[in-house]
Coordinates of C-alpha atoms in Angstrom, one line a residue:
Q116 CA 0.0 0.0 -0.1
V117 CA 3.0 2.3 0.5
Q118 CA 6.6 2.2 -0.8
L119 CA 9.4 4.0 1.1
V120 CA 12.6 5.4 -0.2
D121 CA 15.1 6.5 2.5
S122 CA 18.0 8.8 1.8
G123 CA 20.6 11.2 3.2
G124 CA 23.0 8.9 4.8
G125 CA 26.7 9.5 4.4
L126 CA 30.1 9.8 6.2
V127 CA 30.3 12.3 9.0
Q128 CA 32.9 12.9 11.8
A129 CA 32.0 12.3 15.4
G130 CA 29.9 15.2 16.8
G131 CA 28.6 16.0 13.4
S132 CA 25.1 15.8 11.9
L133 CA 23.1 14.3 9.2
R134 CA 19.4 14.4 8.3
L135 CA 17.8 11.3 6.8
S136 CA 14.7 11.5 4.7
C137 CA 12.1 9.0 4.0
A138 CA 9.7 9.6 0.9
A139 CA 6.6 7.8 0.6
S140 CA 4.4 7.1 -2.3
G141 CA 0.6 7.0 -2.4
R142 CA -2.0 9.2 -0.5
T143 CA -2.0 6.9 2.6
F144 CA 1.0 8.3 4.3
S145 CA -0.9 10.0 7.0
S146 CA -2.6 6.5 7.9
Y147 CA 0.9 5.3 9.3
V148 CA 3.0 5.3 12.3
M149 CA 6.5 6.0 11.0
G150 CA 9.6 4.6 12.5
W151 CA 13.4 4.6 12.1
F152 CA 15.6 1.5 12.7
R153 CA 19.2 0.8 12.3
Q154 CA 21.3 -2.3 11.8
A155 CA 24.9 -2.4 12.4
P156 CA 27.0 -5.2 10.9
G157 CA 26.7 -8.7 12.8
K158 CA 23.9 -7.1 15.1
E159 CA 20.0 -7.2 15.0
R160 CA 18.0 -4.6 13.6
E161 CA 17.5 -1.8 16.3
F162 CA 14.8 0.7 16.9
V163 CA 15.8 4.2 16.9
A164 CA 12.6 6.6 16.7
R165 CA 9.0 6.5 15.8
I166 CA 6.4 9.2 15.3
N167 CA 2.6 9.0 15.3
R168 CA 0.2 9.9 12.3
S169 CA -0.2 13.6 13.2
G170 CA 3.4 14.0 14.3
G171 CA 2.4 15.1 17.7
S172 CA 3.9 12.2 19.4
T173 CA 7.4 10.8 19.4
Y174 CA 9.4 8.2 20.9
Y175 CA 13.0 7.4 21.1
A176 CA 15.5 4.8 22.1
D177 CA 17.4 5.7 25.2
S178 CA 20.6 5.6 23.0
V179 CA 19.6 8.5 20.8
K180 CA 17.3 10.5 23.1
G181 CA 18.4 14.3 23.2
R182 CA 20.4 13.9 20.0
F183 CA 18.1 12.6 17.4
T184 CA 14.9 14.2 16.3
I185 CA 12.2 12.4 14.3
S186 CA 9.7 14.5 12.4
R187 CA 7.2 14.3 9.4
E188 CA 5.4 16.4 6.9
N189 CA 2.4 14.7 5.7
A190 CA 1.7 17.1 2.9
K191 CA 5.1 16.0 1.4
N192 CA 4.6 12.2 2.4
T193 CA 8.0 12.5 4.0
V194 CA 9.4 11.5 7.6
Y195 CA 12.9 12.8 8.6
L196 CA 15.5 11.8 11.2
Q197 CA 17.6 14.7 12.4
M198 CA 20.8 13.2 13.9
N199 CA 23.0 15.5 16.1
S200 CA 26.1 14.8 18.1
L201 CA 26.8 11.7 16.2
K202 CA 28.8 9.0 17.8
F203 CA 30.9 6.1 16.4
E204 CA 28.3 3.6 17.5
D205 CA 25.6 5.3 15.5
T206 CA 27.5 3.8 12.5
A207 CA 24.7 1.5 10.9
V208 CA 22.4 1.1 7.9
Y209 CA 19.3 3.1 8.7
Y210 CA 15.9 2.0 7.5
C211 CA 12.4 3.9 7.6
A212 CA 9.3 1.9 8.2
A213 CA 5.6 2.5 8.2
G214 CA 3.0 0.4 10.1
I215 CA -0.6 0.8 11.2
Y216 CA 0.4 -0.2 14.8
G217 CA 4.0 0.7 14.6
T218 CA 6.0 0.3 17.9
R219 CA 9.6 -0.1 18.9
L220 CA 9.3 -3.7 17.5
A221 CA 10.3 -4.2 14.0
S222 CA 7.7 -6.9 13.4
S223 CA 4.9 -4.3 13.9
Y224 CA 5.9 -2.4 10.7
S225 CA 4.6 -3.5 7.4
Y226 CA 6.7 -1.4 4.8
W227 CA 10.2 -0.7 4.8
G228 CA 12.6 1.5 3.1
Q229 CA 15.8 0.0 1.3
G230 CA 18.2 1.5 3.8
T231 CA 20.8 4.3 3.8
Q232 CA 24.3 3.9 5.1
V233 CA 25.5 6.3 7.9
T234 CA 29.1 6.0 8.9
V235 CA 30.5 8.1 11.8
S236 CA 34.2 8.4 12.1
S237 CA 36.2 9.1 15.2

């Protein structure tokens, strides 16, 4: 029902910032909770942040709270992840996801972007 394309990853030094974007197709974007997950080599996919349908409620993993901000512009069918004060341990492939009942669990999301690489150097 929705296709997601995430972008904005790259190489950044520790302490720097990046903004990831996730563009969704279709007219049903506002029906979905949107989440960001990440997966480092050899590790399981990890919850990062999620935002409700209207954008008025957000939730973050403890590891990124205070540094990352998730937001959405429903008129543009786009969700963002602003990442500040990046650390080496933030290095991972980041995936956006959409779900009717999205939570911090990856299994609660039905649609996924292709992933965008974020590499933080020390």
